CSV table of C-alpha atoms and ligand atoms in Angstrom, one decimal:
chain,number,residue,atom,x,y,z
A,23,UNK,CA,148.6,17.3,-118.4
A,24,UNK,CA,145.3,19.1,-119.1
A,25,UNK,CA,143.7,21.6,-116.8
A,26,UNK,CA,140.3,23.2,-116.6
A,27,UNK,CA,140.1,26.9,-116.2
A,28,UNK,CA,136.6,27.8,-114.9
A,29,UNK,CA,135.2,31.2,-114.1
A,30,UNK,CA,132.2,30.9,-111.8
A,31,UNK,CA,129.1,32.9,-111.3
A,32,UNK,CA,126.9,32.2,-114.3
A,33,UNK,CA,123.7,30.2,-113.8
A,34,UNK,CA,123.4,27.1,-116.1
A,35,UNK,CA,120.3,27.3,-118.3
A,36,UNK,CA,118.9,25.3,-121.2
A,37,UNK,CA,119.4,21.6,-121.8
A,38,UNK,CA,122.1,19.0,-121.3
A,39,UNK,CA,121.9,15.5,-122.9
A,40,UNK,CA,123.0,12.5,-121.0
A,41,UNK,CA,125.6,10.0,-122.4
A,42,UNK,CA,125.6,6.2,-122.1
A,43,UNK,CA,126.6,4.8,-118.7
A,44,UNK,CA,130.3,4.1,-118.2
A,45,UNK,CA,129.7,1.7,-115.4
A,46,UNK,CA,127.2,-0.2,-117.5
A,47,UNK,CA,129.3,-0.1,-120.7
A,48,UNK,CA,132.4,-1.6,-118.9
A,49,UNK,CA,130.8,-5.0,-118.0
A,50,UNK,CA,128.9,-5.0,-121.3
A,51,UNK,CA,132.2,-4.8,-123.2
A,52,UNK,CA,133.6,-7.6,-121.1
A,53,UNK,CA,130.5,-9.8,-121.8
A,54,UNK,CA,131.5,-9.9,-125.4
A,55,UNK,CA,134.3,-12.3,-124.3
A,56,UNK,CA,131.6,-14.9,-123.6
A,57,UNK,CA,130.8,-15.7,-127.2
A,58,UNK,CA,132.6,-16.3,-130.5
A,59,UNK,CA,129.8,-14.4,-132.2
A,60,UNK,CA,129.4,-10.7,-132.9
A,61,UNK,CA,128.2,-8.3,-130.1
A,62,UNK,CA,127.2,-4.8,-131.1
A,63,UNK,CA,126.9,-2.2,-128.3
A,64,UNK,CA,125.3,1.2,-128.9
A,65,UNK,CA,125.6,4.3,-126.7
A,66,UNK,CA,129.1,3.5,-125.5
A,67,UNK,CA,130.4,6.8,-124.0
A,68,UNK,CA,133.8,7.9,-125.4
A,69,UNK,CA,135.6,8.2,-122.1
A,70,UNK,CA,139.1,7.1,-121.0
A,71,UNK,CA,138.0,4.0,-118.9
A,72,UNK,CA,136.1,2.7,-122.0
A,73,UNK,CA,139.2,3.1,-124.2
A,74,UNK,CA,141.2,1.2,-121.5
A,75,UNK,CA,138.7,-1.7,-121.5
A,76,UNK,CA,138.7,-1.7,-125.3
A,77,UNK,CA,142.6,-2.0,-125.3
A,78,UNK,CA,142.4,-4.8,-122.8
A,79,UNK,CA,139.8,-6.7,-125.0
A,80,UNK,CA,141.9,-6.3,-128.1
A,81,UNK,CA,145.0,-7.7,-126.3
A,82,UNK,CA,142.9,-10.7,-125.1
A,83,UNK,CA,141.9,-11.4,-128.7
A,84,UNK,CA,138.7,-9.4,-129.6
A,85,UNK,CA,138.4,-7.9,-133.0
A,86,UNK,CA,136.8,-4.5,-132.6
A,87,UNK,CA,135.6,-1.6,-134.6
A,88,UNK,CA,134.4,1.6,-133.1
A,89,UNK,CA,132.1,3.9,-135.0
A,90,UNK,CA,131.3,7.0,-132.9
A,91,UNK,CA,129.3,5.5,-129.9
A,92,UNK,CA,128.8,2.0,-131.5
A,93,UNK,CA,131.3,-0.7,-130.7
A,94,UNK,CA,131.3,-4.0,-132.7
A,95,UNK,CA,133.2,-6.9,-131.3
A,96,UNK,CA,134.0,-10.5,-132.1
A,97,UNK,CA,136.1,-12.8,-130.1
A,98,UNK,CA,136.6,-15.8,-132.3
A,99,UNK,CA,139.4,-17.1,-130.0
A,100,UNK,CA,140.8,-16.0,-126.6
A,101,UNK,CA,144.5,-15.4,-127.6
A,102,UNK,CA,145.8,-14.2,-124.2
A,103,UNK,CA,143.5,-14.6,-121.1
A,104,UNK,CA,145.3,-11.9,-119.2
A,105,UNK,CA,144.8,-8.4,-117.7
A,106,UNK,CA,148.2,-6.9,-117.2
A,107,UNK,CA,149.3,-4.6,-114.3
A,108,UNK,CA,149.7,-1.6,-116.7
A,109,UNK,CA,146.0,-1.6,-117.5
A,110,UNK,CA,144.6,-2.8,-114.1
A,111,UNK,CA,146.5,-0.1,-112.2
A,112,UNK,CA,144.8,2.6,-114.3
A,113,UNK,CA,141.4,1.0,-114.2
A,114,UNK,CA,140.3,-1.4,-111.4
A,115,UNK,CA,137.2,-2.4,-113.5
A,116,UNK,CA,139.6,-4.5,-115.6
A,117,UNK,CA,138.9,-7.3,-113.1
A,118,UNK,CA,135.5,-7.6,-114.9
A,119,UNK,CA,137.3,-9.8,-117.5
A,120,UNK,CA,138.0,-12.4,-114.8
A,121,UNK,CA,134.6,-14.1,-114.8
A,122,UNK,CA,134.1,-14.1,-118.6
A,123,UNK,CA,137.6,-15.5,-119.2
A,124,UNK,CA,137.3,-18.3,-116.7
A,125,UNK,CA,133.9,-19.2,-118.0
A,126,UNK,CA,134.9,-19.2,-121.7
A,127,UNK,CA,138.6,-20.2,-121.7
A,128,UNK,CA,138.9,-22.0,-118.3
A,129,UNK,CA,141.7,-19.7,-117.4
A,130,UNK,CA,142.4,-16.1,-116.5
A,131,UNK,CA,145.4,-14.2,-115.2
A,132,UNK,CA,144.6,-10.8,-113.8
A,133,UNK,CA,146.8,-8.4,-112.0
A,134,UNK,CA,145.8,-7.7,-108.4
A,135,UNK,CA,144.5,-4.2,-108.1
A,136,UNK,CA,146.6,-2.1,-105.7
A,137,UNK,CA,145.5,0.7,-103.5
A,138,UNK,CA,143.1,3.3,-104.8
A,139,UNK,CA,142.3,6.9,-104.1
A,140,UNK,CA,139.0,6.1,-102.5
A,141,UNK,CA,139.9,3.1,-100.3
A,142,UNK,CA,141.3,-0.4,-100.2
A,143,UNK,CA,138.9,-1.9,-102.7
A,144,UNK,CA,139.8,-5.5,-102.7
A,145,UNK,CA,138.3,-8.1,-105.1
A,146,UNK,CA,138.1,-11.0,-102.6
A,147,UNK,CA,134.4,-11.4,-103.1
A,148,UNK,CA,134.9,-11.9,-106.9
A,149,UNK,CA,137.5,-14.6,-106.1
A,150,UNK,CA,135.5,-16.4,-103.4
A,151,UNK,CA,132.6,-16.5,-105.8
A,152,UNK,CA,134.7,-18.0,-108.5
A,153,UNK,CA,136.1,-20.5,-106.0
A,154,UNK,CA,132.5,-21.6,-105.2
A,155,UNK,CA,131.9,-22.1,-108.9
A,156,UNK,CA,134.8,-24.5,-108.9
A,157,UNK,CA,137.7,-22.4,-110.1
A,158,UNK,CA,141.1,-22.8,-108.4
A,159,UNK,CA,142.7,-19.5,-107.5
A,160,UNK,CA,146.4,-18.8,-107.1
A,161,UNK,CA,148.2,-15.6,-106.3
A,162,UNK,CA,151.8,-15.0,-107.4
A,163,UNK,CA,153.9,-12.1,-108.5
A,164,UNK,CA,151.1,-9.6,-108.0
A,165,UNK,CA,148.8,-11.6,-110.3
A,166,UNK,CA,145.7,-13.7,-109.6
A,167,UNK,CA,145.4,-16.8,-111.7
A,168,UNK,CA,142.0,-18.6,-111.9
A,169,UNK,CA,141.7,-22.0,-113.6
A,170,UNK,CA,138.8,-24.2,-114.2
A,171,UNK,CA,139.9,-26.7,-116.9
A,172,UNK,CA,136.7,-28.7,-116.6
A,173,UNK,CA,134.4,-25.8,-116.6
A,174,UNK,CA,132.5,-24.1,-113.8
A,175,UNK,CA,129.6,-25.6,-111.8
A,176,UNK,CA,126.5,-23.8,-110.6
A,177,UNK,CA,126.2,-23.3,-106.9
A,178,UNK,CA,124.9,-20.9,-104.2
A,179,UNK,CA,127.0,-17.8,-103.7
A,180,UNK,CA,126.3,-15.4,-100.8
A,181,UNK,CA,128.1,-12.1,-100.9
A,182,UNK,CA,129.2,-10.9,-97.4
A,183,UNK,CA,128.4,-7.4,-98.6
A,184,UNK,CA,126.9,-5.9,-101.7
A,185,UNK,CA,129.4,-5.5,-104.5
A,186,UNK,CA,128.5,-4.1,-107.9
A,187,UNK,CA,131.3,-5.4,-110.1
A,188,UNK,CA,131.5,-8.5,-108.0
A,189,UNK,CA,127.9,-9.3,-108.8
A,190,UNK,CA,128.6,-8.6,-112.5
A,191,UNK,CA,131.7,-10.7,-112.6
A,192,UNK,CA,130.1,-13.7,-111.0
A,193,UNK,CA,127.0,-13.3,-113.2
A,194,UNK,CA,129.1,-13.5,-116.3
A,195,UNK,CA,130.9,-16.6,-115.0
A,196,UNK,CA,127.6,-18.3,-114.0
A,197,UNK,CA,125.9,-17.9,-117.4
A,198,UNK,CA,128.2,-20.6,-118.8
A,199,UNK,CA,128.5,-22.8,-115.7
A,200,UNK,CA,126.9,-26.2,-115.6
A,201,UNK,CA,123.6,-26.1,-113.7
A,202,UNK,CA,122.0,-23.4,-111.6
A,203,UNK,CA,123.7,-20.6,-109.7
A,204,UNK,CA,122.0,-18.5,-107.1
A,205,UNK,CA,123.6,-15.2,-106.2
A,206,UNK,CA,122.4,-14.0,-102.8
A,207,UNK,CA,122.9,-10.4,-101.5
A,208,UNK,CA,123.4,-9.4,-105.1
A,209,UNK,CA,123.8,-5.7,-106.1
A,210,UNK,CA,120.5,-4.2,-107.4
A,211,UNK,CA,122.1,-1.4,-109.3
A,212,UNK,CA,120.6,-0.5,-112.8
A,213,UNK,CA,124.0,-1.4,-114.3
A,214,UNK,CA,123.6,-5.0,-113.1
A,215,UNK,CA,120.1,-5.1,-114.6
A,216,UNK,CA,121.4,-3.7,-117.9
A,217,UNK,CA,124.2,-6.4,-118.0
A,218,UNK,CA,121.6,-9.1,-117.4
A,219,UNK,CA,119.5,-7.7,-120.3
A,220,UNK,CA,122.5,-8.0,-122.6
A,221,UNK,CA,123.4,-11.5,-121.4
A,222,UNK,CA,119.7,-12.6,-121.9
A,223,UNK,CA,119.8,-11.3,-125.5
A,224,UNK,CA,122.9,-13.4,-125.9
A,225,UNK,CA,121.0,-16.5,-124.8
A,226,UNK,CA,121.6,-16.6,-121.0
A,227,UNK,CA,118.9,-17.7,-118.6
A,228,UNK,CA,118.7,-15.2,-115.8
A,229,UNK,CA,116.0,-14.3,-113.3
A,230,UNK,CA,115.8,-11.8,-110.5
A,231,UNK,CA,118.3,-9.1,-111.8
A,232,UNK,CA,117.5,-5.9,-109.9
A,233,UNK,CA,116.6,-7.8,-106.8
A,234,UNK,CA,119.0,-9.2,-104.2
A,235,UNK,CA,118.6,-12.8,-105.4
A,236,UNK,CA,119.7,-13.6,-108.9
A,237,UNK,CA,119.1,-17.1,-110.4
A,238,UNK,CA,121.1,-18.2,-113.4
A,239,UNK,CA,120.6,-21.5,-115.4
A,240,UNK,CA,123.9,-22.1,-117.1
A,241,UNK,CA,123.8,-22.7,-120.9
A,242,UNK,CA,126.5,-24.4,-123.0
A,243,UNK,CA,127.0,-21.5,-125.4
A,244,UNK,CA,126.1,-17.9,-125.9
A,245,UNK,CA,125.5,-16.1,-129.2
A,246,UNK,CA,125.8,-12.6,-130.5
A,247,UNK,CA,123.5,-9.7,-129.7
A,248,UNK,CA,122.9,-6.0,-130.3
A,249,UNK,CA,122.2,-3.8,-127.2
A,250,UNK,CA,121.9,-0.2,-126.3
A,251,UNK,CA,123.6,0.8,-123.0
A,252,UNK,CA,121.4,2.7,-120.4
A,253,UNK,CA,121.9,6.4,-119.6
A,254,UNK,CA,124.6,7.3,-117.2
A,255,UNK,CA,122.7,8.1,-113.9
A,256,UNK,CA,125.9,9.6,-112.3
A,257,UNK,CA,126.6,11.9,-115.1
A,258,UNK,CA,123.0,13.0,-115.2
A,259,UNK,CA,123.0,13.5,-111.4
A,260,UNK,CA,126.1,15.6,-111.7
A,261,UNK,CA,124.3,18.0,-114.1
A,262,UNK,CA,121.2,18.1,-111.8
A,263,UNK,CA,123.5,19.3,-109.1
A,264,UNK,CA,125.1,21.8,-111.5
A,265,UNK,CA,121.7,23.3,-112.3
A,266,UNK,CA,120.9,23.6,-108.6
A,267,UNK,CA,124.3,24.9,-107.4
A,268,UNK,CA,124.3,27.7,-110.0
A,269,UNK,CA,120.7,28.6,-109.5
A,270,UNK,CA,119.8,28.0,-113.1
A,271,UNK,CA,116.9,26.5,-115.1
A,272,UNK,CA,118.3,23.3,-116.5
A,273,UNK,CA,116.8,20.3,-118.2
A,274,UNK,CA,118.7,17.1,-118.2
A,275,UNK,CA,117.5,14.9,-121.0
A,276,UNK,CA,118.0,11.3,-122.2
A,277,UNK,CA,118.4,10.0,-118.7
A,278,UNK,CA,116.3,7.5,-116.7
A,279,UNK,CA,114.6,9.6,-114.1
A,280,UNK,CA,113.7,6.6,-112.0
A,281,UNK,CA,117.5,5.9,-111.5
A,282,UNK,CA,117.9,9.3,-110.0
A,283,UNK,CA,115.1,8.8,-107.4
A,284,UNK,CA,117.3,9.1,-104.3
A,285,UNK,CA,119.1,12.3,-105.5
A,286,UNK,CA,115.9,14.0,-106.6
A,287,UNK,CA,114.2,13.2,-103.3
A,288,UNK,CA,117.2,14.5,-101.3
A,289,UNK,CA,117.4,17.7,-103.3
A,290,UNK,CA,113.7,18.3,-102.9
A,291,UNK,CA,114.1,18.0,-99.2
A,292,UNK,CA,117.0,20.5,-99.4
A,293,UNK,CA,114.6,23.0,-101.1
A,294,UNK,CA,115.7,22.6,-104.7
A,295,UNK,CA,112.9,22.9,-107.2
A,296,UNK,CA,113.6,19.7,-109.1
A,297,UNK,CA,111.0,17.6,-111.0
A,298,UNK,CA,110.8,14.7,-113.4
A,299,UNK,CA,108.4,15.9,-116.1
A,300,UNK,CA,108.7,12.6,-117.9
A,301,UNK,CA,110.6,9.3,-117.6
A,302,UNK,CA,113.7,10.5,-119.4
A,303,UNK,CA,114.0,14.1,-118.1
A,304,UNK,CA,114.9,15.8,-114.9
A,305,UNK,CA,114.4,19.5,-114.6
A,306,UNK,CA,115.9,22.0,-112.1
A,307,UNK,CA,114.3,25.4,-111.7
A,308,UNK,CA,115.7,28.4,-110.1
A,309,UNK,CA,114.1,30.1,-107.1
A,310,UNK,CA,114.3,27.5,-104.4
A,311,UNK,CA,116.1,28.4,-101.1
A,312,UNK,CA,118.8,25.9,-100.4
A,313,UNK,CA,118.5,24.3,-96.9
A,314,UNK,CA,121.0,21.8,-95.4
A,315,UNK,CA,119.9,18.1,-95.7
A,316,UNK,CA,121.9,15.3,-94.1
A,317,UNK,CA,122.7,12.5,-96.5
A,318,UNK,CA,124.1,8.9,-96.2
A,319,UNK,CA,125.4,7.0,-99.1
A,320,UNK,CA,123.9,3.5,-99.7
A,321,UNK,CA,123.7,0.8,-102.3
A,322,UNK,CA,121.0,1.3,-105.0
A,323,UNK,CA,118.2,2.4,-104.6
A,324,UNK,CA,119.8,4.5,-101.9
A,325,UNK,CA,121.9,7.7,-102.5
A,326,UNK,CA,124.9,6.7,-104.7
A,327,UNK,CA,128.4,7.1,-103.4
A,328,UNK,CA,129.3,8.3,-106.9
A,329,UNK,CA,127.2,11.4,-106.2
A,330,UNK,CA,128.5,12.1,-102.7
A,331,UNK,CA,131.3,14.5,-103.7
A,332,UNK,CA,128.9,16.5,-105.9
A,333,UNK,CA,126.3,16.7,-103.1
A,334,UNK,CA,129.0,17.9,-100.7
A,335,UNK,CA,129.8,20.8,-103.1
A,336,UNK,CA,126.0,21.6,-103.2
A,337,UNK,CA,125.8,21.6,-99.4
A,338,UNK,CA,128.5,24.2,-99.1
A,339,UNK,CA,125.9,26.5,-100.6
A,340,UNK,CA,123.1,25.6,-98.2
A,341,UNK,CA,122.3,27.9,-95.2
A,342,UNK,CA,123.3,25.8,-92.2
A,343,UNK,CA,124.9,22.5,-91.2
A,344,UNK,CA,124.6,19.2,-93.0
A,345,UNK,CA,126.2,15.9,-92.2
A,346,UNK,CA,127.3,13.6,-95.0
A,347,UNK,CA,128.1,10.0,-94.2
A,348,UNK,CA,130.0,7.8,-96.6
A,349,UNK,CA,129.2,4.1,-95.9
A,350,UNK,CA,130.5,2.4,-99.1
A,351,UNK,CA,134.2,3.5,-99.3
A,352,UNK,CA,136.4,4.3,-96.3
A,353,UNK,CA,138.4,7.1,-97.9
A,354,UNK,CA,136.2,9.0,-100.3
A,355,UNK,CA,136.5,12.5,-98.9
A,356,UNK,CA,139.6,13.7,-100.8
A,357,UNK,CA,137.5,16.5,-102.4
A,358,UNK,CA,136.8,18.0,-99.0
A,359,UNK,CA,140.3,19.3,-98.6
A,360,UNK,CA,140.2,20.9,-102.0
A,361,UNK,CA,136.7,22.4,-101.4
A,362,UNK,CA,138.2,23.9,-98.2
A,363,UNK,CA,140.9,25.6,-100.3
A,364,UNK,CA,138.1,27.2,-102.2
A,365,UNK,CA,136.6,28.5,-98.9
A,366,UNK,CA,134.2,25.7,-97.8
A,367,UNK,CA,133.8,25.1,-94.1
A,368,UNK,CA,134.0,21.3,-93.7
A,369,UNK,CA,135.1,19.1,-90.8
A,370,UNK,CA,135.9,15.5,-91.3
A,371,UNK,CA,135.2,13.0,-88.6
A,372,UNK,CA,135.9,9.4,-89.8
A,373,UNK,CA,133.3,8.6,-92.3
A,374,UNK,CA,131.3,11.7,-91.7
A,375,UNK,CA,131.8,15.2,-93.2
A,376,UNK,CA,130.2,18.1,-91.4
A,377,UNK,CA,129.5,20.9,-93.8
A,378,UNK,CA,128.7,24.4,-92.5
A,379,UNK,CA,127.2,26.7,-95.1
A,380,UNK,CA,126.7,28.9,-96.8
A,381,UNK,CA,130.3,29.7,-97.8
A,382,UNK,CA,131.2,32.2,-100.5
A,383,UNK,CA,133.6,30.1,-102.5
A,384,UNK,CA,136.4,31.7,-104.3
A,385,UNK,CA,138.4,30.5,-107.3
A,386,UNK,CA,141.7,28.7,-106.4
A,387,UNK,CA,144.2,26.3,-107.8
A,388,UNK,CA,142.9,22.7,-106.9
A,389,UNK,CA,143.8,19.2,-107.8
A,390,UNK,CA,141.4,16.5,-109.0
A,391,UNK,CA,142.1,13.3,-107.0
A,392,UNK,CA,139.6,10.9,-108.5
A,393,UNK,CA,136.7,10.9,-111.0
A,394,UNK,CA,133.8,12.1,-108.8
A,395,UNK,CA,136.0,14.3,-106.6
A,396,UNK,CA,136.9,16.1,-109.8
A,397,UNK,CA,133.3,16.6,-110.7
A,398,UNK,CA,132.6,18.2,-107.3
A,399,UNK,CA,135.5,20.6,-107.9
A,400,UNK,CA,134.0,21.6,-111.3
A,401,UNK,CA,130.6,22.2,-109.6
A,402,UNK,CA,132.2,24.3,-106.8
A,403,UNK,CA,134.1,26.3,-109.5
A,404,UNK,CA,130.9,27.1,-111.3
A,405,UNK,CA,129.6,28.9,-108.3
A,406,UNK,CA,132.9,30.4,-107.0
A,407,UNK,CA,133.9,34.0,-107.4
A,408,UNK,CA,136.7,34.4,-109.9
A,409,UNK,CA,138.8,31.8,-111.6
A,410,UNK,CA,139.5,28.2,-110.6
A,411,UNK,CA,142.2,26.1,-112.2
A,412,UNK,CA,141.6,22.3,-111.8
A,413,UNK,CA,144.8,20.3,-112.3
A,414,UNK,CA,144.9,16.6,-113.4
A,415,UNK,CA,141.6,16.6,-115.2
A,416,UNK,CA,142.5,13.2,-116.7
A,417,UNK,CA,140.6,11.9,-113.7
A,418,UNK,CA,137.4,13.5,-115.0
A,419,UNK,CA,138.1,12.3,-118.5
A,420,UNK,CA,137.9,8.7,-117.2
A,421,UNK,CA,134.1,9.0,-116.9
A,422,UNK,CA,132.6,12.2,-118.3
A,423,UNK,CA,132.1,12.6,-122.0
A,424,UNK,CA,132.9,16.1,-123.2
A,425,UNK,CA,132.0,17.6,-119.9
A,426,UNK,CA,133.4,21.0,-120.9
A,427,UNK,CA,131.3,21.2,-124.1
A,428,UNK,CA,128.2,20.1,-122.3
A,429,UNK,CA,128.6,22.7,-119.5
A,430,UNK,CA,129.6,25.5,-121.8
A,431,UNK,CA,126.6,24.7,-124.0
A,432,UNK,CA,124.5,25.6,-120.9
A,433,UNK,CA,126.3,28.8,-120.2
A,434,UNK,CA,129.4,27.8,-118.1
A,435,UNK,CA,132.7,29.5,-118.7
A,436,UNK,CA,135.0,26.5,-118.8
A,437,UNK,CA,138.1,26.0,-120.9
A,438,UNK,CA,140.5,23.1,-121.2
A,439,UNK,CA,144.2,24.1,-121.4
A,440,UNK,CA,147.3,22.0,-121.8
B,5,EPZ,C1,131.4,0.0,-108.6
B,5,EPZ,O1,132.7,-0.2,-108.1
B,5,EPZ,C2,131.5,1.2,-109.5
B,5,EPZ,N1,132.5,0.9,-110.6
B,5,EPZ,C3,132.0,2.4,-108.7
B,5,EPZ,O2,132.1,3.5,-109.5
B,5,EPZ,C4,131.1,2.6,-107.5
B,5,EPZ,O3,131.6,3.7,-106.7
B,5,EPZ,C5,130.9,1.4,-106.7
B,5,EPZ,O4,130.5,0.3,-107.6
B,5,EPZ,C6,129.8,1.5,-105.6
B,5,EPZ,O5,128.6,1.9,-106.2
B,5,EPZ,C7,132.0,0.3,-111.7
B,5,EPZ,O6,130.9,-0.1,-111.8
B,5,EPZ,C8,133.0,0.0,-112.7
B,5,EPZ,P1,131.8,-2.5,-104.9
B,5,EPZ,P2,133.0,-1.6,-107.4
B,5,EPZ,O7,132.5,-3.8,-105.2
B,5,EPZ,O8,132.2,-2.7,-108.0
B,5,EPZ,C9,134.0,-3.6,-100.8
B,5,EPZ,C10,132.9,5.6,-110.3
B,5,EPZ,O9,133.2,6.7,-109.8
B,5,EPZ,N2,134.5,-4.8,-101.6
B,5,EPZ,O10,130.4,-2.4,-105.0
B,5,EPZ,O11,134.5,-1.8,-107.4
B,5,EPZ,C11,134.6,-2.4,-101.5
B,5,EPZ,O12,135.9,-2.1,-101.0
B,5,EPZ,C12,133.2,4.4,-109.5
B,5,EPZ,O13,132.4,5.5,-111.4
B,5,EPZ,C13,135.2,-5.8,-100.9
B,5,EPZ,O14,135.6,-5.6,-99.7
B,5,EPZ,O15,132.5,-1.4,-105.9
B,5,EPZ,C14,133.6,-1.3,-101.1
B,5,EPZ,O16,133.9,-0.9,-99.8
B,5,EPZ,C15,134.3,4.4,-108.6
B,5,EPZ,N3,135.6,-6.9,-101.6
B,5,EPZ,C16,132.3,-2.1,-101.1
B,5,EPZ,O17,132.6,-3.5,-101.0
B,5,EPZ,C17,135.3,-7.1,-102.9
B,5,EPZ,O18,135.7,-8.2,-103.4
B,5,EPZ,C18,131.5,-1.9,-102.4
B,5,EPZ,O19,132.3,-2.0,-103.5
B,5,EPZ,C19,134.5,-6.2,-103.5
B,5,EPZ,C20,134.1,-5.0,-102.9
């Protein structure tokens, strides 16, 4: 198992380029199941979750070729409409094939996701959405089976709470349903908008993506398309925090600055000199005094839960007390214990973390527990005195492309060891 060895203390300077969005690429890959024609996707990040999704699609029947960050796919026939436990247990987003498979093949068999490091994370909203569209759902032997032999029928679907992959799954089912589907309380995340853009290129009729009401007029067939995935706002945000926590002068390029609005505003209120000189660049400048600023995670356009752990690492370096509230997942504070091992002063109270700074962090042996928790440990290590060894970095490899190369290019001392 790989580890990162990081020696802290150096400010990050220069430029880091953003990769394509993992959470946009995952549903886009699954969308290729909706047509027998060729779908070409550019800017697919080469991270482990993407390789898992590619393996899953090949098992289902997709012919695929990968050339650097371009993936070309054709699914002439669905050979096996199934997502097995072996893959779902390593990546919950495998459930994104449910909607496309029922829509295209009338049948899907997907392993139920089990527990998860960040909370219960059920997929009941995906299932009730499919039921409303006319699918019958059975659960047996740890698998969910959805069947719609006569196709799906458009209807009104109201999500009890906002779900990102739930919205994407139901959107992919609705595009081939008969008649109109209205999705109410839909997720407004940029990844949903990107998926709708791809589906529209494939011939789908979708209105309202990016708002909380999405209307879909079902079509009989979808065709091929070529599409470039949007920039990864969470990766970019992680680097913005890296610049701020190390007190460097760092430009993050190739991102969508607008997608980072909540992070940039919060960091400005914490005293960080952060600007967006143009639509695709965010710049952090040294010299700001870091103050505590309370933060609450919210659905987009609020502060992303996927940046909460990184923000907590930053707040350990602010002078004073900040309160961080996690409203999306019930157990997403695993990084707090590890940050405390590095000298942070954090008290957990249910869904709130009370961070008292500024702490001089010191290098220690720590364990990465999930993707974004690992990112926060890397950030803490960059500012800690001495050497930090982060174990189980396979978590970070799920969603960050070449993070050690990107960080060392900006002056970090980070090494991957086996
Ligand atoms: C997506 O997960 C992202 N994953 C997550 O990214 C992200 O943290 C999350 O959205 C929130 O922004 C992908 O896009 C692949 P949800 P998703 O359904 O869709 C509850 C990362 O680090 N819920 O929006 O699974 C759920 O438990 C990750 O890249 C139900 O109760 O999240 C949670 O409390 C991890 N029933 C809330 O809703 C359901 O059927 C929001 O979850 C679905 C969700």
